[in-house]
Amino acid sequence: MSEPTALSLIPPVVVLVLAIWLRRPILSLIIGALVGLVMYQPDQVLSNFSDISLSVMADETIGWLILVCGGFGALIALLVKTGGSMAFGRYALKFAKGPKSSLFMTFILGVVIFIDDYLNALTVGSTMKRVTDKFKVSREMLAYVVDSTAAPICVLVPLSTWAVFFGGLLVDNGVAGEGQGIAVYMSAIPYMIYAWLAVFMVLLVILGIVPAFGPMKKAQLAAAQGKPALKQGNPDEVQTPDDYGVKAIEDEFKHADNFGKLHNFFVPILLLVGFTLYFDIDVLKGLIATLAITMPYYAVQRLMPLSEMMEQMLDGFKSMLPAIGTVIAAFVFKDVCDKLMLPQYVIGNLSPFMTPQLLPAVVFLTMSILAFATGSSWGIFAVSIPIVMPLAQAVDANIPLVIGALLSASSFGSQACFYSDSTVLAAQGSDCNLVSHAVTQLPYALIAAGLAFVGFLILA
């Protein structure tokens, strides 16, 4: 195309419609890219798709993302297999004195397991449900605490799969320089208002400052009266945007050691933090160093043979394939949109009507709705960042604030959507009915989202 036109909006619209309908972000992005290439050069679709795909795979950022995401998957698989986190539940049974302390320990464990929301959701729920059951805390309340410390905590910590994914997208879209994705991500953490409010809100609920109300109050009263929790139902009947990743982490938990030792979980976490800081926030170097020490650390204890350890790590790497596939498809789609001059069209037509003060709140509101509708916390933002960030730069908006709005919307969608990955896993790990969990936590999520919207208007 020689000049930007409204036709450049067709591929993003196709992706959004398919993402809502199919709940398959990778497929939606690929179809959107093909639609764009048909519009760009109808007789060269296959050739252009092949060239763009090869160009993307040769990108240094993609190589970094594959290694880091795969490394996280390998480390997570080892952590799950050793079952060290389960020991936390045994310690909690000794020290918990009532409902508040049992939920507070659940909160602490959720904060500690910051590297991945899947690992967090399944680990915390399955570890702490025996403790909270002892004090007649409803499974709905447990699942709410678990869900509130899954995506919101992972978003706020730069040593997580979320930070790696979004940092890569920021580099690809020119928002961050080569190798600066995590640094730019960190600059936006203070502005991830929804995530901060979600964590603060659940803490107030645990302490009783914000009382249980609505459906949550009914669930709490039923648990206090000794009524059995609603049956969980069959999780396989729920289609999430990332069924492969969900089932992969579930399979890892089925083979976990239920009598693991606490240090086998926390030592690798501390090593990851320490090495990453030592290497100037280089997550890849931190992961390599952590795995290099964790493997002999487990081998000396004879937790598993070396062959099994390697098999676990490969399975963990494979569990991250949906995330890797999503970011590759997103890079391809972004290149197609550039050929159609989508950023130039958006800037030229929306800049006169958008102010830097209004943009962050508008981004948070619209992206929250889309994330809630699609249940995709990652895929949908691969479409939005190439549109939102050039517009933010054109109107001279506060870039960290706009990034904070995008990540806030992403964490809201992950927590609030009834069929998002983390919602399903939080309910499953807590052995809670999925619909009951989603309905009871929604009012709290909406309150935090409303306050976040006001916060973006004020900070802008």
PDB file of C-alpha atoms in Angstrom, residues 14-241:
ATOM      1  CA  VAL A  14     -10.532 -10.294  12.036  1.00  0.00           C
ATOM      2  CA  VAL A  15      -8.163 -11.293  14.851  1.00  0.00           C
ATOM      3  CA  LEU A  16     -10.410  -9.825  17.558  1.00  0.00           C
ATOM      4  CA  VAL A  17     -13.547 -11.490  16.207  1.00  0.00           C
ATOM      5  CA  LEU A  18     -11.843 -14.867  15.855  1.00  0.00           C
ATOM      6  CA  ALA A  19     -10.229 -14.575  19.303  1.00  0.00           C
ATOM      7  CA  ILE A  20     -13.642 -14.026  20.911  1.00  0.00           C
ATOM      8  CA  TRP A  21     -15.287 -16.740  18.830  1.00  0.00           C
ATOM      9  CA  LEU A  22     -12.612 -19.454  18.742  1.00  0.00           C
ATOM     10  CA  ARG A  23     -10.599 -18.608  21.889  1.00  0.00           C
ATOM     11  CA  ARG A  24      -7.516 -19.610  19.932  1.00  0.00           C
ATOM     12  CA  PRO A  25      -5.084 -16.657  19.918  1.00  0.00           C
ATOM     13  CA  ILE A  26      -2.377 -18.275  17.771  1.00  0.00           C
ATOM     14  CA  LEU A  27      -4.820 -19.390  15.074  1.00  0.00           C
ATOM     15  CA  SER A  28      -6.537 -15.988  15.164  1.00  0.00           C
ATOM     16  CA  LEU A  29      -3.231 -14.132  14.702  1.00  0.00           C
ATOM     17  CA  ILE A  30      -2.147 -16.366  11.807  1.00  0.00           C
ATOM     18  CA  ILE A  31      -5.486 -16.000   9.999  1.00  0.00           C
ATOM     19  CA  GLY A  32      -5.341 -12.233  10.570  1.00  0.00           C
ATOM     20  CA  ALA A  33      -1.831 -12.131   9.101  1.00  0.00           C
ATOM     21  CA  LEU A  34      -2.924 -14.126   6.038  1.00  0.00           C
ATOM     22  CA  VAL A  35      -5.915 -11.810   5.507  1.00  0.00           C
ATOM     23  CA  GLY A  36      -3.526  -8.850   5.641  1.00  0.00           C
ATOM     24  CA  LEU A  37      -1.155 -10.433   3.121  1.00  0.00           C
ATOM     25  CA  VAL A  38      -4.048 -11.120   0.735  1.00  0.00           C
ATOM     26  CA  MET A  39      -4.872  -7.409   0.921  1.00  0.00           C
ATOM     27  CA  TYR A  40      -1.204  -6.414   0.497  1.00  0.00           C
ATOM     28  CA  GLN A  41      -0.168  -8.597  -2.461  1.00  0.00           C
ATOM     29  CA  PRO A  42      -2.780 -11.238  -3.391  1.00  0.00           C
ATOM     30  CA  ASP A  43      -0.449 -13.025  -5.813  1.00  0.00           C
ATOM     31  CA  GLN A  44       2.461 -13.221  -3.339  1.00  0.00           C
ATOM     32  CA  VAL A  45       0.742 -14.447  -0.159  1.00  0.00           C
ATOM     33  CA  LEU A  46       2.740 -17.657   0.285  1.00  0.00           C
ATOM     34  CA  SER A  47       6.060 -16.026  -0.598  1.00  0.00           C
ATOM     35  CA  ASN A  48       5.495 -13.043   1.713  1.00  0.00           C
ATOM     36  CA  PHE A  49       4.298 -15.240   4.579  1.00  0.00           C
ATOM     37  CA  SER A  50       7.386 -17.426   4.219  1.00  0.00           C
ATOM     38  CA  ASP A  51       9.748 -14.426   4.082  1.00  0.00           C
ATOM     39  CA  ILE A  52       8.165 -12.722   7.096  1.00  0.00           C
ATOM     40  CA  SER A  53       8.180 -15.953   9.123  1.00  0.00           C
ATOM     41  CA  LEU A  54      11.885 -16.534   8.412  1.00  0.00           C
ATOM     42  CA  SER A  55      12.657 -12.909   9.241  1.00  0.00           C
ATOM     43  CA  VAL A  56      10.820 -13.214  12.562  1.00  0.00           C
ATOM     44  CA  MET A  57      12.566 -16.462  13.492  1.00  0.00           C
ATOM     45  CA  ALA A  58      15.942 -14.814  12.780  1.00  0.00           C
ATOM     46  CA  ASP A  59      15.075 -11.957  15.149  1.00  0.00           C
ATOM     47  CA  GLU A  60      17.338 -11.881  18.221  1.00  0.00           C
ATOM     48  CA  THR A  61      14.372 -11.004  20.452  1.00  0.00           C
ATOM     49  CA  ILE A  62      12.520 -14.144  19.357  1.00  0.00           C
ATOM     50  CA  GLY A  63      15.562 -16.276  20.110  1.00  0.00           C
ATOM     51  CA  TRP A  64      15.796 -14.684  23.556  1.00  0.00           C
ATOM     52  CA  LEU A  65      12.088 -15.261  24.204  1.00  0.00           C
ATOM     53  CA  ILE A  66      12.241 -18.920  23.167  1.00  0.00           C
ATOM     54  CA  LEU A  67      15.206 -19.577  25.455  1.00  0.00           C
ATOM     55  CA  VAL A  68      13.779 -17.654  28.428  1.00  0.00           C
ATOM     56  CA  CYS A  69      10.223 -19.005  28.163  1.00  0.00           C
ATOM     57  CA  GLY A  70      11.550 -22.530  27.637  1.00  0.00           C
ATOM     58  CA  GLY A  71      13.965 -22.094  30.541  1.00  0.00           C
ATOM     59  CA  PHE A  72      11.142 -20.972  32.797  1.00  0.00           C
ATOM     60  CA  GLY A  73       9.131 -24.015  31.716  1.00  0.00           C
ATOM     61  CA  ALA A  74      12.048 -26.329  32.513  1.00  0.00           C
ATOM     62  CA  LEU A  75      12.596 -24.768  35.951  1.00  0.00           C
ATOM     63  CA  ILE A  76       8.871 -24.867  36.762  1.00  0.00           C
ATOM     64  CA  ALA A  77       8.700 -28.570  35.828  1.00  0.00           C
ATOM     65  CA  LEU A  78      11.556 -29.349  38.236  1.00  0.00           C
ATOM     66  CA  LEU A  79       9.949 -27.304  41.034  1.00  0.00           C
ATOM     67  CA  VAL A  80       6.627 -29.109  40.570  1.00  0.00           C
ATOM     68  CA  LYS A  81       8.213 -32.565  40.412  1.00  0.00           C
ATOM     69  CA  THR A  82      10.104 -32.173  43.702  1.00  0.00           C
ATOM     70  CA  GLY A  83       6.892 -31.076  45.457  1.00  0.00           C
ATOM     71  CA  GLY A  84       8.715 -28.640  47.734  1.00  0.00           C
ATOM     72  CA  SER A  85       5.801 -26.221  47.858  1.00  0.00           C
ATOM     73  CA  MET A  86       3.563 -28.922  49.330  1.00  0.00           C
ATOM     74  CA  ALA A  87       5.702 -28.773  52.462  1.00  0.00           C
ATOM     75  CA  PHE A  88       4.482 -25.206  52.964  1.00  0.00           C
ATOM     76  CA  GLY A  89       0.977 -26.577  53.543  1.00  0.00           C
ATOM     77  CA  ARG A  90       2.267 -28.952  56.195  1.00  0.00           C
ATOM     78  CA  TYR A  91       4.021 -26.101  58.004  1.00  0.00           C
ATOM     79  CA  ALA A  92       0.930 -23.917  57.666  1.00  0.00           C
ATOM     80  CA  LEU A  93      -1.208 -26.574  59.393  1.00  0.00           C
ATOM     81  CA  LYS A  94       1.039 -26.240  62.441  1.00  0.00           C
ATOM     82  CA  PHE A  95       1.034 -22.452  62.647  1.00  0.00           C
ATOM     83  CA  ALA A  96      -2.391 -21.369  61.364  1.00  0.00           C
ATOM     84  CA  LYS A  97      -4.667 -20.420  64.256  1.00  0.00           C
ATOM     85  CA  GLY A  98      -7.848 -19.373  62.474  1.00  0.00           C
ATOM     86  CA  PRO A  99      -9.472 -18.362  59.181  1.00  0.00           C
ATOM     87  CA  LYS A 100      -7.535 -15.090  58.860  1.00  0.00           C
ATOM     88  CA  SER A 101      -4.116 -16.612  59.496  1.00  0.00           C
ATOM     89  CA  SER A 102      -4.814 -19.530  57.130  1.00  0.00           C
ATOM     90  CA  LEU A 103      -5.832 -17.138  54.349  1.00  0.00           C
ATOM     91  CA  PHE A 104      -2.889 -14.851  55.105  1.00  0.00           C
ATOM     92  CA  MET A 105      -0.506 -17.805  54.701  1.00  0.00           C
ATOM     93  CA  THR A 106      -2.236 -18.552  51.402  1.00  0.00           C
ATOM     94  CA  PHE A 107      -1.587 -14.946  50.380  1.00  0.00           C
ATOM     95  CA  ILE A 108       2.100 -15.187  51.370  1.00  0.00           C
ATOM     96  CA  LEU A 109       2.602 -18.386  49.343  1.00  0.00           C
ATOM     97  CA  GLY A 110       0.897 -16.726  46.370  1.00  0.00           C
ATOM     98  CA  VAL A 111       3.313 -13.795  46.578  1.00  0.00           C
ATOM     99  CA  VAL A 112       6.337 -16.086  46.832  1.00  0.00           C
ATOM    100  CA  ILE A 113       5.394 -18.135  43.740  1.00  0.00           C
ATOM    101  CA  PHE A 114       5.730 -15.204  41.372  1.00  0.00           C
ATOM    102  CA  ILE A 115       7.430 -16.745  38.349  1.00  0.00           C
ATOM    103  CA  ASP A 116       4.302 -18.045  36.583  1.00  0.00           C
ATOM    104  CA  ASP A 117       0.547 -17.710  37.103  1.00  0.00           C
ATOM    105  CA  TYR A 118      -0.166 -21.340  36.097  1.00  0.00           C
ATOM    106  CA  LEU A 119       2.318 -22.640  38.672  1.00  0.00           C
ATOM    107  CA  ASN A 120       0.939 -20.197  41.223  1.00  0.00           C
ATOM    108  CA  ALA A 121      -2.741 -21.030  40.718  1.00  0.00           C
ATOM    109  CA  LEU A 122      -2.363 -24.808  40.955  1.00  0.00           C
ATOM    110  CA  THR A 123       0.313 -24.865  43.656  1.00  0.00           C
ATOM    111  CA  VAL A 124      -1.262 -22.433  46.118  1.00  0.00           C
ATOM    112  CA  GLY A 125      -4.780 -23.874  45.899  1.00  0.00           C
ATOM    113  CA  SER A 126      -3.781 -27.520  46.162  1.00  0.00           C
ATOM    114  CA  THR A 127      -1.287 -26.758  48.949  1.00  0.00           C
ATOM    115  CA  MET A 128      -3.542 -24.647  51.174  1.00  0.00           C
ATOM    116  CA  LYS A 129      -7.037 -26.140  50.823  1.00  0.00           C
ATOM    117  CA  ARG A 130      -6.482 -28.586  53.689  1.00  0.00           C
ATOM    118  CA  VAL A 131      -5.439 -25.680  55.912  1.00  0.00           C
ATOM    119  CA  THR A 132      -8.393 -23.439  55.058  1.00  0.00           C
ATOM    120  CA  ASP A 133     -10.834 -26.373  55.261  1.00  0.00           C
ATOM    121  CA  LYS A 134      -9.723 -26.921  58.859  1.00  0.00           C
ATOM    122  CA  PHE A 135     -11.008 -23.443  59.764  1.00  0.00           C
ATOM    123  CA  LYS A 136     -14.191 -23.653  57.654  1.00  0.00           C
ATOM    124  CA  VAL A 137     -13.112 -21.150  55.025  1.00  0.00           C
ATOM    125  CA  SER A 138     -15.156 -21.527  51.846  1.00  0.00           C
ATOM    126  CA  ARG A 139     -13.453 -22.919  48.775  1.00  0.00           C
ATOM    127  CA  GLU A 140     -14.708 -19.823  46.942  1.00  0.00           C
ATOM    128  CA  MET A 141     -12.751 -17.548  49.302  1.00  0.00           C
ATOM    129  CA  LEU A 142      -9.654 -19.715  48.894  1.00  0.00           C
ATOM    130  CA  ALA A 143      -9.951 -19.618  45.092  1.00  0.00           C
ATOM    131  CA  TYR A 144     -10.388 -15.816  45.211  1.00  0.00           C
ATOM    132  CA  VAL A 145      -7.171 -15.408  47.211  1.00  0.00           C
ATOM    133  CA  VAL A 146      -5.367 -17.789  44.852  1.00  0.00           C
ATOM    134  CA  ASP A 147      -6.589 -15.992  41.727  1.00  0.00           C
ATOM    135  CA  SER A 148      -5.741 -12.563  43.174  1.00  0.00           C
ATOM    136  CA  THR A 149      -2.133 -13.599  43.766  1.00  0.00           C
ATOM    137  CA  ALA A 150      -1.696 -15.337  40.407  1.00  0.00           C
ATOM    138  CA  ALA A 151      -1.705 -12.937  37.425  1.00  0.00           C
ATOM    139  CA  PRO A 152      -1.646  -9.713  39.529  1.00  0.00           C
ATOM    140  CA  ILE A 153       1.518 -10.814  41.361  1.00  0.00           C
ATOM    141  CA  CYS A 154       3.197 -12.189  38.219  1.00  0.00           C
ATOM    142  CA  VAL A 155       2.543  -8.881  36.455  1.00  0.00           C
ATOM    143  CA  LEU A 156       4.188  -6.894  39.250  1.00  0.00           C
ATOM    144  CA  VAL A 157       7.379  -8.984  39.392  1.00  0.00           C
ATOM    145  CA  PRO A 158       9.877  -8.513  36.529  1.00  0.00           C
ATOM    146  CA  LEU A 159      11.220 -12.072  36.982  1.00  0.00           C
ATOM    147  CA  SER A 160       8.137 -13.808  35.615  1.00  0.00           C
ATOM    148  CA  THR A 161       6.872 -15.317  32.388  1.00  0.00           C
ATOM    149  CA  TRP A 162       4.573 -12.284  32.019  1.00  0.00           C
ATOM    150  CA  ALA A 163       7.465  -9.815  32.145  1.00  0.00           C
ATOM    151  CA  VAL A 164       9.420 -11.875  29.607  1.00  0.00           C
ATOM    152  CA  PHE A 165       6.481 -12.071  27.174  1.00  0.00           C
ATOM    153  CA  PHE A 166       5.483  -8.404  27.334  1.00  0.00           C
ATOM    154  CA  GLY A 167       9.106  -7.238  27.431  1.00  0.00           C
ATOM    155  CA  GLY A 168       9.651  -9.024  24.119  1.00  0.00           C
ATOM    156  CA  LEU A 169       6.599  -7.361  22.594  1.00  0.00           C
ATOM    157  CA  LEU A 170       7.843  -3.928  23.717  1.00  0.00           C
ATOM    158  CA  VAL A 171      11.177  -4.519  21.982  1.00  0.00           C
ATOM    159  CA  ASP A 172       9.558  -5.739  18.764  1.00  0.00           C
ATOM    160  CA  ASN A 173       7.286  -2.689  18.609  1.00  0.00           C
ATOM    161  CA  GLY A 174      10.109  -0.222  19.092  1.00  0.00           C
ATOM    162  CA  VAL A 175       8.980   0.887  22.556  1.00  0.00           C
ATOM    163  CA  ALA A 176      12.159  -0.534  24.101  1.00  0.00           C
ATOM    164  CA  GLY A 177      15.638  -0.825  22.632  1.00  0.00           C
ATOM    165  CA  GLU A 178      17.329  -4.162  21.985  1.00  0.00           C
ATOM    166  CA  GLY A 179      17.892  -5.884  25.325  1.00  0.00           C
ATOM    167  CA  GLN A 180      15.920  -3.201  27.209  1.00  0.00           C
ATOM    168  CA  GLY A 181      12.491  -4.872  27.270  1.00  0.00           C
ATOM    169  CA  ILE A 182      12.615  -5.846  30.957  1.00  0.00           C
ATOM    170  CA  ALA A 183      14.004  -2.439  31.961  1.00  0.00           C
ATOM    171  CA  VAL A 184      11.152  -0.610  30.204  1.00  0.00           C
ATOM    172  CA  TYR A 185       8.687  -3.107  31.699  1.00  0.00           C
ATOM    173  CA  MET A 186      10.043  -2.339  35.173  1.00  0.00           C
ATOM    174  CA  SER A 187       9.514   1.399  34.636  1.00  0.00           C
ATOM    175  CA  ALA A 188       5.797   0.682  34.141  1.00  0.00           C
ATOM    176  CA  ILE A 189       5.337  -1.485  37.265  1.00  0.00           C
ATOM    177  CA  PRO A 190       4.356   1.469  39.531  1.00  0.00           C
ATOM    178  CA  TYR A 191       1.571   2.268  37.037  1.00  0.00           C
ATOM    179  CA  MET A 192       0.043  -1.226  36.869  1.00  0.00           C
ATOM    180  CA  ILE A 193      -2.780   0.096  39.003  1.00  0.00           C
ATOM    181  CA  TYR A 194      -5.251  -2.773  38.701  1.00  0.00           C
ATOM    182  CA  ALA A 195      -2.673  -5.352  39.765  1.00  0.00           C
ATOM    183  CA  TRP A 196      -1.709  -3.281  42.831  1.00  0.00           C
ATOM    184  CA  LEU A 197      -5.357  -2.730  43.756  1.00  0.00           C
ATOM    185  CA  ALA A 198      -6.264  -6.415  43.266  1.00  0.00           C
ATOM    186  CA  VAL A 199      -3.470  -7.472  45.636  1.00  0.00           C
ATOM    187  CA  PHE A 200      -4.374  -4.736  48.142  1.00  0.00           C
ATOM    188  CA  MET A 201      -8.080  -5.609  47.910  1.00  0.00           C
ATOM    189  CA  VAL A 202      -7.605  -9.308  48.662  1.00  0.00           C
ATOM    190  CA  LEU A 203      -5.384  -8.408  51.632  1.00  0.00           C
ATOM    191  CA  LEU A 204      -8.145  -6.168  53.023  1.00  0.00           C
ATOM    192  CA  VAL A 205     -10.678  -8.979  52.536  1.00  0.00           C
ATOM    193  CA  ILE A 206      -8.398 -11.457  54.337  1.00  0.00           C
ATOM    194  CA  LEU A 207      -7.970  -9.085  57.286  1.00  0.00           C
ATOM    195  CA  GLY A 208     -11.722  -8.468  57.437  1.00  0.00           C
ATOM    196  CA  ILE A 209     -11.423  -4.739  56.726  1.00  0.00           C
ATOM    197  CA  VAL A 210     -13.435  -5.274  53.526  1.00  0.00           C
ATOM    198  CA  PRO A 211     -16.205  -7.711  54.490  1.00  0.00           C
ATOM    199  CA  ALA A 212     -17.453 -10.610  52.420  1.00  0.00           C
ATOM    200  CA  PHE A 213     -20.588  -9.541  50.556  1.00  0.00           C
ATOM    201  CA  GLY A 214     -22.923 -10.779  47.874  1.00  0.00           C
ATOM    202  CA  PRO A 215     -22.254 -14.314  46.589  1.00  0.00           C
ATOM    203  CA  MET A 216     -19.023 -14.540  48.609  1.00  0.00           C
ATOM    204  CA  LYS A 217     -20.891 -13.899  51.865  1.00  0.00           C
ATOM    205  CA  LYS A 218     -23.321 -16.713  51.050  1.00  0.00           C
ATOM    206  CA  ALA A 219     -20.418 -19.073  50.324  1.00  0.00           C
ATOM    207  CA  GLN A 220     -18.688 -18.132  53.584  1.00  0.00           C
ATOM    208  CA  LEU A 221     -21.862 -18.645  55.630  1.00  0.00           C
ATOM    209  CA  ALA A 222     -22.460 -22.030  54.013  1.00  0.00           C
ATOM    210  CA  ALA A 223     -18.876 -23.120  54.808  1.00  0.00           C
ATOM    211  CA  ALA A 224     -19.196 -21.900  58.414  1.00  0.00           C
ATOM    212  CA  GLN A 225     -22.332 -24.034  58.779  1.00  0.00           C
ATOM    213  CA  GLY A 226     -20.426 -27.073  57.532  1.00  0.00           C
ATOM    214  CA  LYS A 227     -22.262 -27.365  54.224  1.00  0.00           C
ATOM    215  CA  PRO A 228     -20.226 -29.183  51.552  1.00  0.00           C
ATOM    216  CA  ALA A 229     -18.741 -27.110  48.729  1.00  0.00           C
ATOM    217  CA  LEU A 230     -20.346 -27.269  45.303  1.00  0.00           C
ATOM    218  CA  LYS A 231     -18.936 -30.032  43.123  1.00  0.00           C
ATOM    219  CA  GLN A 232     -16.143 -28.865  40.890  1.00  0.00           C
ATOM    220  CA  GLY A 233     -17.446 -30.306  37.643  1.00  0.00           C
ATOM    221  CA  ASN A 234     -15.280 -31.552  34.800  1.00  0.00           C
ATOM    222  CA  PRO A 235     -12.545 -29.005  33.957  1.00  0.00           C
ATOM    223  CA  ASP A 236     -12.018 -30.674  30.568  1.00  0.00           C
ATOM    224  CA  GLU A 237     -15.412 -29.364  29.484  1.00  0.00           C
ATOM    225  CA  VAL A 238     -14.164 -25.761  29.805  1.00  0.00           C
ATOM    226  CA  GLN A 239     -12.343 -24.476  26.736  1.00  0.00           C
ATOM    227  CA  THR A 240      -9.624 -22.006  27.698  1.00  0.00           C
ATOM    228  CA  PRO A 241      -7.516 -19.930  25.286  1.00  0.00           C
TER     229      PRO A 241
END
